[in-house]
Structures are given as structure tokens and as C-alpha cells.
């Protein structure tokens, strides 16, 4: 698989969407024709946060901050394989 494999990204985002749904969070999966798939989280007040998934040297990571802040600070990303990824994202994005 390539570093930007849209199928792999799609699989991670669908899994996260289902996990978030189990926590009662509204999500929408956006699959553009010419870009990366994105998972949108709707919080109170209809604010939307976009979650992307990127390939890093050690695995896949969910990112929910702008590109310039991707892996710089804690609370803005989590490994996609983490068991508590949905919980961390809910506490960081919706709280």
C-alpha cells in the first residue's frame, strides 16, 4: 500500500465513524472524487470538525487540526490503531 492509499484511509475513517457513533456522536464521511476522504464530526451548535488520516513512519494517525499543527502538539492527533481513539477525539473535539 502506498503512503496515501485512499482505501486504507477510508477503512480507518469508517472504523472511527462507527466507534464515534457508538458514543452518540454524529458523523459524516466525505469521499471527494479528487481528494482524501474526511470524517466530519458535528458537535453542539452544528460546529464541524474534520478528521483526516495520514500515514506516518510508525503507522496511521488521525489528525483534527490544521496542516501546520499536525503532529506538533498533543491533543491534535492520535494513532489510528489506538483502542481509545474515539474517546480521545471526543474529549478533545467536543469538550
mmCIF file with all atom_site columns, C-alpha atoms in Angstrom:
data_model
loop_
_atom_site.group_PDB
_atom_site.id
_atom_site.type_symbol
_atom_site.label_atom_id
_atom_site.label_alt_id
_atom_site.label_comp_id
_atom_site.label_asym_id
_atom_site.label_entity_id
_atom_site.label_seq_id
_atom_site.pdbx_PDB_ins_code
_atom_site.Cartn_x
_atom_site.Cartn_y
_atom_site.Cartn_z
_atom_site.occupancy
_atom_site.B_iso_or_equiv
_atom_site.pdbx_formal_charge
_atom_site.auth_seq_id
_atom_site.auth_comp_id
_atom_site.auth_asym_id
_atom_site.auth_atom_id
_atom_site.pdbx_PDB_model_num
ATOM 1  C CA . UNK A 1 1  ? 0.000   0.000  0.000  1.00 0.00 ? 1  UNK A CA 1
ATOM 2  C CA . UNK A 1 2  ? 1.193   3.486  -0.766 1.00 0.00 ? 2  UNK A CA 1
ATOM 3  C CA . UNK A 1 3  ? 1.612   6.241  1.811  1.00 0.00 ? 3  UNK A CA 1
ATOM 4  C CA . UNK A 1 4  ? -1.563  7.918  0.575  1.00 0.00 ? 4  UNK A CA 1
ATOM 5  C CA . UNK A 1 5  ? -3.738  4.889  -0.178 1.00 0.00 ? 5  UNK A CA 1
ATOM 6  C CA . UNK A 1 6  ? -7.352  6.165  -0.201 1.00 0.00 ? 6  UNK A CA 1
ATOM 7  C CA . UNK A 1 7  ? -8.731  2.675  0.513  1.00 0.00 ? 7  UNK A CA 1
ATOM 8  C CA . UNK A 1 8  ? -6.682  2.368  3.671  1.00 0.00 ? 8  UNK A CA 1
ATOM 9  C CA . UNK A 1 9  ? -7.693  5.892  4.716  1.00 0.00 ? 9  UNK A CA 1
ATOM 10 C CA . UNK A 1 10 ? -11.345 5.067  4.046  1.00 0.00 ? 10 UNK A CA 1
ATOM 11 C CA . UNK A 1 11 ? -11.184 1.912  6.175  1.00 0.00 ? 11 UNK A CA 1
ATOM 12 C CA . UNK A 1 12 ? -9.681  3.770  9.155  1.00 0.00 ? 12 UNK A CA 1
ATOM 13 C CA . UNK A 1 13 ? -12.233 6.584  8.903  1.00 0.00 ? 13 UNK A CA 1
ATOM 14 C CA . UNK A 1 14 ? -15.194 4.198  8.642  1.00 0.00 ? 14 UNK A CA 1
ATOM 15 C CA . UNK A 1 15 ? -13.982 2.311  11.713 1.00 0.00 ? 15 UNK A CA 1
ATOM 16 C CA . UNK A 1 16 ? -13.606 5.579  13.617 1.00 0.00 ? 16 UNK A CA 1
ATOM 17 C CA . UNK A 1 17 ? -17.035 6.735  12.460 1.00 0.00 ? 17 UNK A CA 1
ATOM 18 C CA . UNK A 1 18 ? -18.636 3.562  13.792 1.00 0.00 ? 18 UNK A CA 1
ATOM 19 C CA . UNK A 1 19 ? -16.791 3.918  17.104 1.00 0.00 ? 19 UNK A CA 1
ATOM 20 C CA . UNK A 1 20 ? -17.941 7.542  17.406 1.00 0.00 ? 20 UNK A CA 1
ATOM 21 C CA . UNK A 1 21 ? -21.494 6.550  16.527 1.00 0.00 ? 21 UNK A CA 1
ATOM 22 C CA . UNK A 1 22 ? -21.385 4.099  19.428 1.00 0.00 ? 22 UNK A CA 1
ATOM 23 C CA . UNK A 1 23 ? -20.545 7.072  21.656 1.00 0.00 ? 23 UNK A CA 1
ATOM 24 C CA . UNK A 1 24 ? -23.539 9.035  20.350 1.00 0.00 ? 24 UNK A CA 1
ATOM 25 C CA . UNK A 1 25 ? -21.584 11.402 18.106 1.00 0.00 ? 25 UNK A CA 1
ATOM 26 C CA . UNK A 1 26 ? -22.969 12.444 14.716 1.00 0.00 ? 26 UNK A CA 1
ATOM 27 C CA . UNK A 1 27 ? -20.522 11.930 11.872 1.00 0.00 ? 27 UNK A CA 1
ATOM 28 C CA . UNK A 1 28 ? -20.454 12.166 8.084  1.00 0.00 ? 28 UNK A CA 1
ATOM 29 C CA . UNK A 1 29 ? -17.920 10.537 5.795  1.00 0.00 ? 29 UNK A CA 1
ATOM 30 C CA . UNK A 1 30 ? -16.925 12.776 2.890  1.00 0.00 ? 30 UNK A CA 1
ATOM 31 C CA . UNK A 1 31 ? -15.306 10.982 -0.035 1.00 0.00 ? 31 UNK A CA 1
ATOM 32 C CA . UNK A 1 32 ? -14.372 13.534 -2.706 1.00 0.00 ? 32 UNK A CA 1
ATOM 33 C CA . UNK A 1 33 ? -13.537 12.424 -6.233 1.00 0.00 ? 33 UNK A CA 1
ATOM 34 C CA . UNK A 1 34 ? -10.126 14.064 -6.306 1.00 0.00 ? 34 UNK A CA 1
ATOM 35 C CA . UNK A 1 35 ? -9.063  14.260 -2.685 1.00 0.00 ? 35 UNK A CA 1
ATOM 36 C CA . UNK A 1 36 ? -8.662  12.442 0.597  1.00 0.00 ? 36 UNK A CA 1
ATOM 37 C CA . UNK A 1 37 ? -11.621 11.019 2.480  1.00 0.00 ? 37 UNK A CA 1
ATOM 38 C CA . UNK A 1 38 ? -12.553 13.041 5.563  1.00 0.00 ? 38 UNK A CA 1
ATOM 39 C CA . UNK A 1 39 ? -14.732 12.259 8.574  1.00 0.00 ? 39 UNK A CA 1
ATOM 40 C CA . UNK A 1 40 ? -16.758 15.252 9.788  1.00 0.00 ? 40 UNK A CA 1
ATOM 41 C CA . UNK A 1 41 ? -17.881 15.365 13.404 1.00 0.00 ? 41 UNK A CA 1
ATOM 42 C CA . UNK A 1 42 ? -20.902 17.512 14.219 1.00 0.00 ? 42 UNK A CA 1
ATOM 43 C CA . UNK A 1 43 ? -20.956 18.872 17.747 1.00 0.00 ? 43 UNK A CA 1
ATOM 44 C CA . UNK A 1 44 ? -23.483 21.039 19.564 1.00 0.00 ? 44 UNK A CA 1
ATOM 45 C CA . UNK A 1 45 ? -24.281 24.189 17.662 1.00 0.00 ? 45 UNK A CA 1
ATOM 46 C CA . UNK A 1 46 ? -23.567 22.459 14.344 1.00 0.00 ? 46 UNK A CA 1
ATOM 47 C CA . UNK A 1 47 ? -19.827 23.148 14.572 1.00 0.00 ? 47 UNK A CA 1
ATOM 48 C CA . UNK A 1 48 ? -17.942 20.729 12.338 1.00 0.00 ? 48 UNK A CA 1
ATOM 49 C CA . UNK A 1 49 ? -14.520 19.273 12.863 1.00 0.00 ? 49 UNK A CA 1
ATOM 50 C CA . UNK A 1 50 ? -12.777 17.409 10.060 1.00 0.00 ? 50 UNK A CA 1
ATOM 51 C CA . UNK A 1 51 ? -10.770 14.301 10.866 1.00 0.00 ? 51 UNK A CA 1
ATOM 52 C CA . UNK A 1 52 ? -8.200  13.116 8.344  1.00 0.00 ? 52 UNK A CA 1
ATOM 53 C CA . UNK A 1 53 ? -5.920  10.117 8.491  1.00 0.00 ? 53 UNK A CA 1
ATOM 54 C CA . UNK A 1 54 ? -2.318  10.170 7.310  1.00 0.00 ? 54 UNK A CA 1
ATOM 55 C CA . UNK A 1 55 ? 0.432   7.590  7.051  1.00 0.00 ? 55 UNK A CA 1
ATOM 56 C CA . UNK A 1 56 ? 3.415   8.141  9.315  1.00 0.00 ? 56 UNK A CA 1
ATOM 57 C CA . UNK A 1 57 ? 6.584   6.063  9.643  1.00 0.00 ? 57 UNK A CA 1
ATOM 58 C CA . UNK A 1 58 ? 5.134   4.082  12.561 1.00 0.00 ? 58 UNK A CA 1
ATOM 59 C CA . UNK A 1 59 ? 1.567   3.704  11.261 1.00 0.00 ? 59 UNK A CA 1
ATOM 60 C CA . UNK A 1 60 ? -1.609  5.643  10.548 1.00 0.00 ? 60 UNK A CA 1
ATOM 61 C CA . UNK A 1 61 ? -2.675  8.682  12.582 1.00 0.00 ? 61 UNK A CA 1
ATOM 62 C CA . UNK A 1 62 ? -5.957  10.593 12.906 1.00 0.00 ? 62 UNK A CA 1
ATOM 63 C CA . UNK A 1 63 ? -5.481  14.368 12.708 1.00 0.00 ? 63 UNK A CA 1
ATOM 64 C CA . UNK A 1 64 ? -8.082  17.005 13.618 1.00 0.00 ? 64 UNK A CA 1
ATOM 65 C CA . UNK A 1 65 ? -6.171  20.264 13.498 1.00 0.00 ? 65 UNK A CA 1
ATOM 66 C CA . UNK A 1 66 ? -4.862  22.357 10.575 1.00 0.00 ? 66 UNK A CA 1
ATOM 67 C CA . UNK A 1 67 ? -1.991  21.026 8.482  1.00 0.00 ? 67 UNK A CA 1
ATOM 68 C CA . UNK A 1 68 ? 0.558   23.332 10.131 1.00 0.00 ? 68 UNK A CA 1
ATOM 69 C CA . UNK A 1 69 ? -0.210  21.884 13.578 1.00 0.00 ? 69 UNK A CA 1
ATOM 70 C CA . UNK A 1 70 ? -0.436  18.239 12.541 1.00 0.00 ? 70 UNK A CA 1
ATOM 71 C CA . UNK A 1 71 ? 1.917   16.382 14.830 1.00 0.00 ? 71 UNK A CA 1
ATOM 72 C CA . UNK A 1 72 ? 3.336   19.270 16.783 1.00 0.00 ? 72 UNK A CA 1
ATOM 73 C CA . UNK A 1 73 ? 1.199   19.294 19.901 1.00 0.00 ? 73 UNK A CA 1
ATOM 74 C CA . UNK A 1 74 ? -0.536  16.647 21.969 1.00 0.00 ? 74 UNK A CA 1
ATOM 75 C CA . UNK A 1 75 ? -4.317  16.579 21.733 1.00 0.00 ? 75 UNK A CA 1
ATOM 76 C CA . UNK A 1 76 ? -4.335  17.185 17.980 1.00 0.00 ? 76 UNK A CA 1
ATOM 77 C CA . UNK A 1 77 ? -3.697  13.656 16.749 1.00 0.00 ? 77 UNK A CA 1
ATOM 78 C CA . UNK A 1 78 ? -3.791  10.006 17.831 1.00 0.00 ? 78 UNK A CA 1
ATOM 79 C CA . UNK A 1 79 ? -2.619  6.758  16.313 1.00 0.00 ? 79 UNK A CA 1
ATOM 80 C CA . UNK A 1 80 ? -5.420  5.169  14.281 1.00 0.00 ? 80 UNK A CA 1
ATOM 81 C CA . UNK A 1 81 ? -4.789  1.768  15.860 1.00 0.00 ? 81 UNK A CA 1
ATOM 82 C CA . UNK A 1 82 ? -5.240  3.062  19.415 1.00 0.00 ? 82 UNK A CA 1
ATOM 83 C CA . UNK A 1 83 ? -8.093  1.322  21.230 1.00 0.00 ? 83 UNK A CA 1
ATOM 84 C CA . UNK A 1 84 ? -9.273  4.602  22.744 1.00 0.00 ? 84 UNK A CA 1
ATOM 85 C CA . UNK A 1 85 ? -9.004  6.763  19.611 1.00 0.00 ? 85 UNK A CA 1
ATOM 86 C CA . UNK A 1 86 ? -12.728 7.625  19.555 1.00 0.00 ? 86 UNK A CA 1
ATOM 87 C CA . UNK A 1 87 ? -12.723 8.533  23.268 1.00 0.00 ? 87 UNK A CA 1
ATOM 88 C CA . UNK A 1 88 ? -9.666  10.782 22.863 1.00 0.00 ? 88 UNK A CA 1
ATOM 89 C CA . UNK A 1 89 ? -11.149 12.525 19.824 1.00 0.00 ? 89 UNK A CA 1
ATOM 90 C CA . UNK A 1 90 ? -14.487 13.120 21.565 1.00 0.00 ? 90 UNK A CA 1
ATOM 91 C CA . UNK A 1 91 ? -12.797 14.608 24.631 1.00 0.00 ? 91 UNK A CA 1
ATOM 92 C CA . UNK A 1 92 ? -10.527 16.838 22.519 1.00 0.00 ? 92 UNK A CA 1
ATOM 93 C CA . UNK A 1 93 ? -13.004 17.961 19.869 1.00 0.00 ? 93 UNK A CA 1
ATOM 94 C CA . UNK A 1 94 ? -16.399 18.083 21.576 1.00 0.00 ? 94 UNK A CA 1
ATOM 95 C CA . UNK A 1 95 ? -15.378 19.026 25.105 1.00 0.00 ? 95 UNK A CA 1
#
